[in-house]
Amino acid sequence: MAFQTHQFPYGDDNYGLLLHCTDSNLTACIDAGDADATEAALAETGWQLSHIFITHHHGDHTAGLADLKQRHNAAVMGPIIDSPASALYDIRLGDGDHFDFAGRRVDVIATPGHTLDMLNFYIAAEDMVCTGDTLFVMGCGRIFEGDADMMWASLEKLLALPDQTIIYCSHEYTIANAAFARAVDPNNAALAARQEAITELRNSGLPTVPTRLDLEKATNPFLRVDNAAIRAHLGMEQASNAAVFAEIRKRKDNF
Ligand code: ZN
Ligand code: FE
């Protein structure tokens, strides 16, 4: 049977995710930013935590790791690149690695840019990917440790996944992302319609996460750097995709 999922909010705008396999009774959480919120989600579902997948070292993704690991004796899969959190990782992973979770192959996609250690977890059998702070709904992560070329190369890896891939990301930034997307892609009808739809979701207190890759390709400006209208809007008709990406990222930082 397909995995069951349970997404829960914590902090200002973070989402945690539990993945549960009813056949094996194994449960993974994606990131460990808040031990109390994760415990509450486990109590609500009745699932026993067995694995923790860490996307990157930032505190809003790792602050609860020591507590959760110790309480549940969970196996921690995390980036091979050292960080203040990495002493707690049991299995260190890099780009192209894969491991088994509950009988599914989990492919590790390194997506540096936001941080150098960023990992995304792709489970083809479940048509899903966890993108951490790399790809957001209609947005992408701020570049803290890498550079724009690196971040664009990372997004290109996600663009290569199947269109129907469900994307779980770690923050609810969608209202602000949509406003910025409209500013650089003003004549995109799909984007305008989606901005209305996500505003209704948020007004009803509902999450905009997860999203789907085909929807992002149609509405996320950071994945649309080859789009003629966006390029014309920026006056960058002849520029490389990486240069257009860098310009859009810079504008978002100052939006
Ligand atoms: Zn982060
Ligand atoms: Fe974060």
PDB file of C-alpha atoms and ligand atoms in Angstrom:
ATOM      1  CA  MET A   1       0.000   0.000   0.000  1.00  0.00           C
ATOM      2  CA  ALA A   2       1.102   3.562  -0.650  1.00  0.00           C
ATOM      3  CA  PHE A   3       2.700   5.471   2.198  1.00  0.00           C
ATOM      4  CA  GLN A   4       0.465   7.493   4.459  1.00  0.00           C
ATOM      5  CA  THR A   5       1.574  11.068   5.048  1.00  0.00           C
ATOM      6  CA  HIS A   6       0.954  13.498   7.876  1.00  0.00           C
ATOM      7  CA  GLN A   7       2.091  17.094   7.451  1.00  0.00           C
ATOM      8  CA  PHE A   8       2.150  19.415  10.463  1.00  0.00           C
ATOM      9  CA  PRO A   9       3.111  23.038  11.039  1.00  0.00           C
ATOM     10  CA  TYR A  10       5.676  24.289  13.548  1.00  0.00           C
ATOM     11  CA  GLY A  11       7.604  27.454  14.241  1.00  0.00           C
ATOM     12  CA  ASP A  12       6.634  30.560  12.306  1.00  0.00           C
ATOM     13  CA  ASP A  13       6.048  28.927   8.908  1.00  0.00           C
ATOM     14  CA  ASN A  14       7.693  25.471   8.881  1.00  0.00           C
ATOM     15  CA  TYR A  15       6.109  22.174   7.859  1.00  0.00           C
ATOM     16  CA  GLY A  16       7.191  18.803   9.192  1.00  0.00           C
ATOM     17  CA  LEU A  17       6.215  15.580   7.456  1.00  0.00           C
ATOM     18  CA  LEU A  18       5.697  12.033   8.695  1.00  0.00           C
ATOM     19  CA  LEU A  19       5.837   9.166   6.190  1.00  0.00           C
ATOM     20  CA  HIS A  20       4.285   5.928   7.336  1.00  0.00           C
ATOM     21  CA  CYS A  21       4.217   2.445   5.826  1.00  0.00           C
ATOM     22  CA  THR A  22       1.323   0.369   7.156  1.00  0.00           C
ATOM     23  CA  ASP A  23       2.873  -2.922   5.952  1.00  0.00           C
ATOM     24  CA  SER A  24       6.207  -2.565   7.728  1.00  0.00           C
ATOM     25  CA  ASN A  25       4.955  -0.182  10.455  1.00  0.00           C
ATOM     26  CA  LEU A  26       7.985   2.044   9.814  1.00  0.00           C
ATOM     27  CA  THR A  27       7.682   5.824  10.108  1.00  0.00           C
ATOM     28  CA  ALA A  28      10.099   8.503   8.952  1.00  0.00           C
ATOM     29  CA  CYS A  29      10.007  12.181   9.738  1.00  0.00           C
ATOM     30  CA  ILE A  30      11.495  14.637   7.300  1.00  0.00           C
ATOM     31  CA  ASP A  31      13.663  16.990   9.355  1.00  0.00           C
ATOM     32  CA  ALA A  32      13.543  17.467  13.092  1.00  0.00           C
ATOM     33  CA  GLY A  33      13.156  21.157  13.713  1.00  0.00           C
ATOM     34  CA  ASP A  34      10.808  20.890  16.680  1.00  0.00           C
ATOM     35  CA  ALA A  35      10.746  17.786  18.886  1.00  0.00           C
ATOM     36  CA  ASP A  36       7.480  18.747  20.649  1.00  0.00           C
ATOM     37  CA  ALA A  37       5.605  19.326  17.381  1.00  0.00           C
ATOM     38  CA  THR A  38       6.914  16.025  16.013  1.00  0.00           C
ATOM     39  CA  GLU A  39       5.893  14.191  19.208  1.00  0.00           C
ATOM     40  CA  ALA A  40       2.414  15.701  18.942  1.00  0.00           C
ATOM     41  CA  ALA A  41       2.150  14.528  15.332  1.00  0.00           C
ATOM     42  CA  LEU A  42       3.284  11.031  16.327  1.00  0.00           C
ATOM     43  CA  ALA A  43       0.757  10.959  19.179  1.00  0.00           C
ATOM     44  CA  GLU A  44      -2.014  12.099  16.841  1.00  0.00           C
ATOM     45  CA  THR A  45      -1.255   9.424  14.252  1.00  0.00           C
ATOM     46  CA  GLY A  46      -0.218   6.684  16.659  1.00  0.00           C
ATOM     47  CA  TRP A  47       2.871   5.991  14.530  1.00  0.00           C
ATOM     48  CA  GLN A  48       6.244   4.959  15.985  1.00  0.00           C
ATOM     49  CA  LEU A  49       9.191   6.965  14.723  1.00  0.00           C
ATOM     50  CA  SER A  50      11.865   4.727  13.171  1.00  0.00           C
ATOM     51  CA  HIS A  51      13.791   7.007  10.785  1.00  0.00           C
ATOM     52  CA  ILE A  52      14.708  10.680  10.485  1.00  0.00           C
ATOM     53  CA  PHE A  53      15.766  12.156   7.132  1.00  0.00           C
ATOM     54  CA  ILE A  54      17.634  15.468   7.478  1.00  0.00           C
ATOM     55  CA  THR A  55      17.658  17.860   4.511  1.00  0.00           C
ATOM     56  CA  HIS A  56      20.143  20.419   5.862  1.00  0.00           C
ATOM     57  CA  HIS A  57      21.728  21.698   9.025  1.00  0.00           C
ATOM     58  CA  HIS A  58      19.694  24.867   9.763  1.00  0.00           C
ATOM     59  CA  GLY A  59      18.234  24.996  13.253  1.00  0.00           C
ATOM     60  CA  ASP A  60      14.621  25.061  12.089  1.00  0.00           C
ATOM     61  CA  HIS A  61      15.338  21.599  10.590  1.00  0.00           C
ATOM     62  CA  THR A  62      17.597  20.076  13.261  1.00  0.00           C
ATOM     63  CA  ALA A  63      16.919  21.689  16.666  1.00  0.00           C
ATOM     64  CA  GLY A  64      14.827  18.715  17.834  1.00  0.00           C
ATOM     65  CA  LEU A  65      17.087  16.025  16.381  1.00  0.00           C
ATOM     66  CA  ALA A  66      19.005  15.043  19.528  1.00  0.00           C
ATOM     67  CA  ASP A  67      15.783  14.614  21.560  1.00  0.00           C
ATOM     68  CA  LEU A  68      13.882  12.715  18.863  1.00  0.00           C
ATOM     69  CA  LYS A  69      16.794  10.421  18.060  1.00  0.00           C
ATOM     70  CA  GLN A  70      17.351   9.539  21.703  1.00  0.00           C
ATOM     71  CA  ARG A  71      13.684   9.048  22.630  1.00  0.00           C
ATOM     72  CA  HIS A  72      12.854   6.870  19.633  1.00  0.00           C
ATOM     73  CA  ASN A  73      16.223   5.312  18.869  1.00  0.00           C
ATOM     74  CA  ALA A  74      15.563   6.388  15.282  1.00  0.00           C
ATOM     75  CA  ALA A  75      18.058   5.921  12.461  1.00  0.00           C
ATOM     76  CA  VAL A  76      19.168   9.319  11.168  1.00  0.00           C
ATOM     77  CA  MET A  77      20.055   9.808   7.507  1.00  0.00           C
ATOM     78  CA  GLY A  78      21.769  13.136   6.857  1.00  0.00           C
ATOM     79  CA  PRO A  79      24.171  14.988   4.597  1.00  0.00           C
ATOM     80  CA  ILE A  80      27.752  13.786   4.212  1.00  0.00           C
ATOM     81  CA  ILE A  81      28.941  17.399   4.536  1.00  0.00           C
ATOM     82  CA  ASP A  82      29.885  18.259   8.110  1.00  0.00           C
ATOM     83  CA  SER A  83      27.846  20.789  10.089  1.00  0.00           C
ATOM     84  CA  PRO A  84      26.988  21.522  13.719  1.00  0.00           C
ATOM     85  CA  ALA A  85      24.242  18.849  13.456  1.00  0.00           C
ATOM     86  CA  SER A  86      26.135  16.110  11.619  1.00  0.00           C
ATOM     87  CA  ALA A  87      27.530  14.308  14.687  1.00  0.00           C
ATOM     88  CA  LEU A  88      23.962  13.025  15.163  1.00  0.00           C
ATOM     89  CA  TYR A  89      23.695  11.472  11.681  1.00  0.00           C
ATOM     90  CA  ASP A  90      24.038   7.668  11.535  1.00  0.00           C
ATOM     91  CA  ILE A  91      24.143   7.366   7.755  1.00  0.00           C
ATOM     92  CA  ARG A  92      25.889  10.085   5.765  1.00  0.00           C
ATOM     93  CA  LEU A  93      24.599  10.658   2.247  1.00  0.00           C
ATOM     94  CA  GLY A  94      25.606  12.535  -0.886  1.00  0.00           C
ATOM     95  CA  ASP A  95      24.367  13.111  -4.415  1.00  0.00           C
ATOM     96  CA  GLY A  96      23.380   9.922  -6.246  1.00  0.00           C
ATOM     97  CA  ASP A  97      23.249   7.776  -3.121  1.00  0.00           C
ATOM     98  CA  HIS A  98      20.167   5.732  -2.396  1.00  0.00           C
ATOM     99  CA  PHE A  99      18.837   3.734   0.510  1.00  0.00           C
ATOM    100  CA  ASP A 100      15.856   1.552   1.342  1.00  0.00           C
ATOM    101  CA  PHE A 101      13.026   2.781   3.526  1.00  0.00           C
ATOM    102  CA  ALA A 102      10.071   0.469   4.065  1.00  0.00           C
ATOM    103  CA  GLY A 103      10.804  -1.415   0.846  1.00  0.00           C
ATOM    104  CA  ARG A 104      11.018   1.723  -1.268  1.00  0.00           C
ATOM    105  CA  ARG A 105      14.136   3.045  -2.895  1.00  0.00           C
ATOM    106  CA  VAL A 106      14.901   6.582  -1.688  1.00  0.00           C
ATOM    107  CA  ASP A 107      17.152   8.494  -4.083  1.00  0.00           C
ATOM    108  CA  VAL A 108      19.310  11.232  -2.635  1.00  0.00           C
ATOM    109  CA  ILE A 109      19.584  14.375  -4.729  1.00  0.00           C
ATOM    110  CA  ALA A 110      22.087  16.952  -3.490  1.00  0.00           C
ATOM    111  CA  THR A 111      20.712  20.441  -4.161  1.00  0.00           C
ATOM    112  CA  PRO A 112      23.303  22.889  -2.792  1.00  0.00           C
ATOM    113  CA  GLY A 113      22.663  26.622  -2.878  1.00  0.00           C
ATOM    114  CA  HIS A 114      20.577  27.513   0.184  1.00  0.00           C
ATOM    115  CA  THR A 115      23.208  25.548   2.120  1.00  0.00           C
ATOM    116  CA  LEU A 116      26.115  23.480   0.821  1.00  0.00           C
ATOM    117  CA  ASP A 117      24.876  20.324   2.555  1.00  0.00           C
ATOM    118  CA  MET A 118      21.276  20.351   1.227  1.00  0.00           C
ATOM    119  CA  LEU A 119      19.787  16.961   0.341  1.00  0.00           C
ATOM    120  CA  ASN A 120      16.435  16.239  -1.266  1.00  0.00           C
ATOM    121  CA  PHE A 121      14.810  12.812  -0.942  1.00  0.00           C
ATOM    122  CA  TYR A 122      13.059  11.359  -4.006  1.00  0.00           C
ATOM    123  CA  ILE A 123      10.878   8.255  -3.706  1.00  0.00           C
ATOM    124  CA  ALA A 124       9.938   7.245  -7.255  1.00  0.00           C
ATOM    125  CA  ALA A 125       7.583   4.478  -6.101  1.00  0.00           C
ATOM    126  CA  GLU A 126       5.538   7.107  -4.247  1.00  0.00           C
ATOM    127  CA  ASP A 127       5.918   9.854  -6.884  1.00  0.00           C
ATOM    128  CA  MET A 128       7.179  12.224  -4.221  1.00  0.00           C
ATOM    129  CA  VAL A 129      10.182  14.354  -3.370  1.00  0.00           C
ATOM    130  CA  CYS A 130      11.046  16.283  -0.208  1.00  0.00           C
ATOM    131  CA  THR A 131      12.778  19.477  -1.266  1.00  0.00           C
ATOM    132  CA  GLY A 132      13.620  21.059   2.098  1.00  0.00           C
ATOM    133  CA  ASP A 133      14.470  24.714   1.541  1.00  0.00           C
ATOM    134  CA  THR A 134      15.494  24.298  -2.134  1.00  0.00           C
ATOM    135  CA  LEU A 135      12.191  24.414  -4.042  1.00  0.00           C
ATOM    136  CA  PHE A 136       9.124  26.094  -2.547  1.00  0.00           C
ATOM    137  CA  VAL A 137       5.621  26.616  -3.887  1.00  0.00           C
ATOM    138  CA  MET A 138       6.137  29.298  -6.579  1.00  0.00           C
ATOM    139  CA  GLY A 139       9.551  30.054  -5.075  1.00  0.00           C
ATOM    140  CA  CYS A 140      12.972  28.743  -4.133  1.00  0.00           C
ATOM    141  CA  GLY A 141      15.275  29.015  -1.160  1.00  0.00           C
ATOM    142  CA  ARG A 142      17.398  32.017  -0.428  1.00  0.00           C
ATOM    143  CA  ILE A 143      21.045  31.461  -1.337  1.00  0.00           C
ATOM    144  CA  PHE A 144      23.080  31.526   1.874  1.00  0.00           C
ATOM    145  CA  GLU A 145      26.070  29.240   1.373  1.00  0.00           C
ATOM    146  CA  GLY A 146      26.248  28.563  -2.356  1.00  0.00           C
ATOM    147  CA  ASP A 147      25.907  30.783  -5.388  1.00  0.00           C
ATOM    148  CA  ALA A 148      23.294  31.307  -8.081  1.00  0.00           C
ATOM    149  CA  ASP A 149      24.954  28.938 -10.577  1.00  0.00           C
ATOM    150  CA  MET A 150      24.949  26.209  -7.958  1.00  0.00           C
ATOM    151  CA  MET A 151      21.302  26.813  -7.020  1.00  0.00           C
ATOM    152  CA  TRP A 152      20.224  26.788 -10.659  1.00  0.00           C
ATOM    153  CA  ALA A 153      22.056  23.492 -11.240  1.00  0.00           C
ATOM    154  CA  SER A 154      20.221  22.115  -8.205  1.00  0.00           C
ATOM    155  CA  LEU A 155      16.825  23.216  -9.514  1.00  0.00           C
ATOM    156  CA  GLU A 156      17.651  21.638 -12.886  1.00  0.00           C
ATOM    157  CA  LYS A 157      17.997  18.283 -11.125  1.00  0.00           C
ATOM    158  CA  LEU A 158      14.469  18.685  -9.713  1.00  0.00           C
ATOM    159  CA  LEU A 159      13.154  19.806 -13.117  1.00  0.00           C
ATOM    160  CA  ALA A 160      14.289  16.441 -14.505  1.00  0.00           C
ATOM    161  CA  LEU A 161      11.878  14.528 -12.250  1.00  0.00           C
ATOM    162  CA  PRO A 162       8.539  13.319 -13.677  1.00  0.00           C
ATOM    163  CA  ASP A 163       5.830  15.986 -14.036  1.00  0.00           C
ATOM    164  CA  GLN A 164       3.476  14.210 -11.649  1.00  0.00           C
ATOM    165  CA  THR A 165       5.990  14.277  -8.773  1.00  0.00           C
ATOM    166  CA  ILE A 166       4.428  15.552  -5.540  1.00  0.00           C
ATOM    167  CA  ILE A 167       6.672  18.114  -3.886  1.00  0.00           C
ATOM    168  CA  TYR A 168       6.835  18.466  -0.104  1.00  0.00           C
ATOM    169  CA  CYS A 169       8.777  21.540   0.955  1.00  0.00           C
ATOM    170  CA  SER A 170       9.597  22.869   4.407  1.00  0.00           C
ATOM    171  CA  HIS A 171       8.017  26.338   4.550  1.00  0.00           C
ATOM    172  CA  GLU A 172       4.692  28.062   3.894  1.00  0.00           C
ATOM    173  CA  TYR A 173       5.977  31.071   1.949  1.00  0.00           C
ATOM    174  CA  THR A 174       3.427  30.826  -0.835  1.00  0.00           C
ATOM    175  CA  ILE A 175       1.467  34.084  -0.471  1.00  0.00           C
ATOM    176  CA  ALA A 176       4.651  36.175  -0.652  1.00  0.00           C
ATOM    177  CA  ASN A 177       6.090  33.967  -3.392  1.00  0.00           C
ATOM    178  CA  ALA A 178       2.968  34.393  -5.518  1.00  0.00           C
ATOM    179  CA  ALA A 179       3.088  38.181  -5.212  1.00  0.00           C
ATOM    180  CA  PHE A 180       6.686  38.191  -6.416  1.00  0.00           C
ATOM    181  CA  ALA A 181       5.946  35.697  -9.197  1.00  0.00           C
ATOM    182  CA  ARG A 182       3.209  38.012 -10.546  1.00  0.00           C
ATOM    183  CA  ALA A 183       5.716  40.878 -10.631  1.00  0.00           C
ATOM    184  CA  VAL A 184       8.154  39.013 -12.934  1.00  0.00           C
ATOM    185  CA  ASP A 185       5.572  36.976 -14.890  1.00  0.00           C
ATOM    186  CA  PRO A 186       2.600  39.379 -15.060  1.00  0.00           C
ATOM    187  CA  ASN A 187       0.862  37.933 -18.118  1.00  0.00           C
ATOM    188  CA  ASN A 188       0.818  34.289 -16.990  1.00  0.00           C
ATOM    189  CA  ALA A 189      -2.879  33.361 -16.705  1.00  0.00           C
ATOM    190  CA  ALA A 190      -2.147  30.082 -14.897  1.00  0.00           C
ATOM    191  CA  LEU A 191      -0.170  32.020 -12.313  1.00  0.00           C
ATOM    192  CA  ALA A 192      -2.937  34.579 -11.810  1.00  0.00           C
ATOM    193  CA  ALA A 193      -5.476  31.787 -11.299  1.00  0.00           C
ATOM    194  CA  ARG A 194      -3.184  29.998  -8.900  1.00  0.00           C
ATOM    195  CA  GLN A 195      -2.597  33.132  -6.842  1.00  0.00           C
ATOM    196  CA  GLU A 196      -6.365  33.327  -6.304  1.00  0.00           C
ATOM    197  CA  ALA A 197      -6.565  29.644  -5.407  1.00  0.00           C
ATOM    198  CA  ILE A 198      -3.745  29.733  -2.859  1.00  0.00           C
ATOM    199  CA  THR A 199      -5.137  32.925  -1.298  1.00  0.00           C
ATOM    200  CA  GLU A 200      -8.419  31.091  -0.720  1.00  0.00           C
ATOM    201  CA  LEU A 201      -6.549  28.137   0.785  1.00  0.00           C
ATOM    202  CA  ARG A 202      -4.641  30.363   3.199  1.00  0.00           C
ATOM    203  CA  ASN A 203      -7.778  32.348   4.106  1.00  0.00           C
ATOM    204  CA  SER A 204      -9.318  29.007   5.073  1.00  0.00           C
ATOM    205  CA  GLY A 205      -6.269  28.119   7.178  1.00  0.00           C
ATOM    206  CA  LEU A 206      -5.195  25.358   4.789  1.00  0.00           C
ATOM    207  CA  PRO A 207      -1.639  24.582   3.630  1.00  0.00           C
ATOM    208  CA  THR A 208      -0.514  25.180   0.044  1.00  0.00           C
ATOM    209  CA  VAL A 209       2.018  22.358   0.458  1.00  0.00           C
ATOM    210  CA  PRO A 210       2.422  19.822  -1.104  1.00  0.00           C
ATOM    211  CA  THR A 211       2.555  20.983  -4.697  1.00  0.00           C
ATOM    212  CA  ARG A 212       3.255  19.156  -7.990  1.00  0.00           C
ATOM    213  CA  LEU A 213       6.119  19.589 -10.408  1.00  0.00           C
ATOM    214  CA  ASP A 214       3.889  20.290 -13.428  1.00  0.00           C
ATOM    215  CA  LEU A 215       2.095  23.045 -11.496  1.00  0.00           C
ATOM    216  CA  GLU A 216       5.437  24.559 -10.500  1.00  0.00           C
ATOM    217  CA  LYS A 217       6.684  24.432 -14.092  1.00  0.00           C
ATOM    218  CA  ALA A 218       3.628  26.479 -15.073  1.00  0.00           C
ATOM    219  CA  THR A 219       3.747  29.043 -12.257  1.00  0.00           C
ATOM    220  CA  ASN A 220       7.125  29.145 -10.460  1.00  0.00           C
ATOM    221  CA  PRO A 221       9.313  31.862 -12.041  1.00  0.00           C
ATOM    222  CA  PHE A 222      12.502  30.203 -10.773  1.00  0.00           C
ATOM    223  CA  LEU A 223      11.673  27.160 -12.937  1.00  0.00           C
ATOM    224  CA  ARG A 224      10.609  29.309 -15.913  1.00  0.00           C
ATOM    225  CA  VAL A 225      13.887  31.041 -16.723  1.00  0.00           C
ATOM    226  CA  ASP A 226      13.654  29.895 -20.360  1.00  0.00           C
ATOM    227  CA  ASN A 227      10.200  31.463 -20.772  1.00  0.00           C
ATOM    228  CA  ALA A 228      10.166  34.109 -23.521  1.00  0.00           C
ATOM    229  CA  ALA A 229       7.742  36.471 -21.737  1.00  0.00           C
ATOM    230  CA  ILE A 230       9.760  36.444 -18.503  1.00  0.00           C
ATOM    231  CA  ARG A 231      12.987  36.999 -20.434  1.00  0.00           C
ATOM    232  CA  ALA A 232      11.436  39.889 -22.347  1.00  0.00           C
ATOM    233  CA  HIS A 233      10.134  41.384 -19.088  1.00  0.00           C
ATOM    234  CA  LEU A 234      13.696  41.263 -17.699  1.00  0.00           C
ATOM    235  CA  GLY A 235      15.322  42.419 -20.960  1.00  0.00           C
ATOM    236  CA  MET A 236      17.385  39.196 -20.932  1.00  0.00           C
ATOM    237  CA  GLU A 237      16.303  37.515 -24.182  1.00  0.00           C
ATOM    238  CA  GLN A 238      19.819  36.258 -25.000  1.00  0.00           C
ATOM    239  CA  ALA A 239      21.086  35.449 -21.511  1.00  0.00           C
ATOM    240  CA  SER A 240      21.876  31.971 -20.208  1.00  0.00           C
ATOM    241  CA  ASN A 241      19.337  30.193 -18.026  1.00  0.00           C
ATOM    242  CA  ALA A 242      21.698  30.529 -15.067  1.00  0.00           C
ATOM    243  CA  ALA A 243      21.979  34.295 -15.597  1.00  0.00           C
ATOM    244  CA  VAL A 244      18.205  34.715 -15.801  1.00  0.00           C
ATOM    245  CA  PHE A 245      17.839  32.626 -12.654  1.00  0.00           C
ATOM    246  CA  ALA A 246      20.425  34.783 -10.854  1.00  0.00           C
ATOM    247  CA  GLU A 247      18.582  37.956 -11.841  1.00  0.00           C
ATOM    248  CA  ILE A 248      15.201  36.631 -10.641  1.00  0.00           C
ATOM    249  CA  ARG A 249      16.741  35.449  -7.349  1.00  0.00           C
ATOM    250  CA  LYS A 250      18.351  38.886  -6.840  1.00  0.00           C
ATOM    251  CA  ARG A 251      15.044  40.649  -7.488  1.00  0.00           C
ATOM    252  CA  LYS A 252      13.246  38.384  -5.012  1.00  0.00           C
ATOM    253  CA  ASP A 253      15.856  39.169  -2.339  1.00  0.00           C
ATOM    254  CA  ASN A 254      15.005  42.855  -2.766  1.00  0.00           C
ATOM    255  CA  PHE A 255      11.262  42.509  -3.321  1.00  0.00           C
TER     256      PHE A 255
HETATM  257 ZN    ZN B   1      17.095  26.466   5.758  1.00  0.00          ZN
HETATM  258 FE    FE B   2      14.138  26.278   6.780  1.00  0.00          FE
END
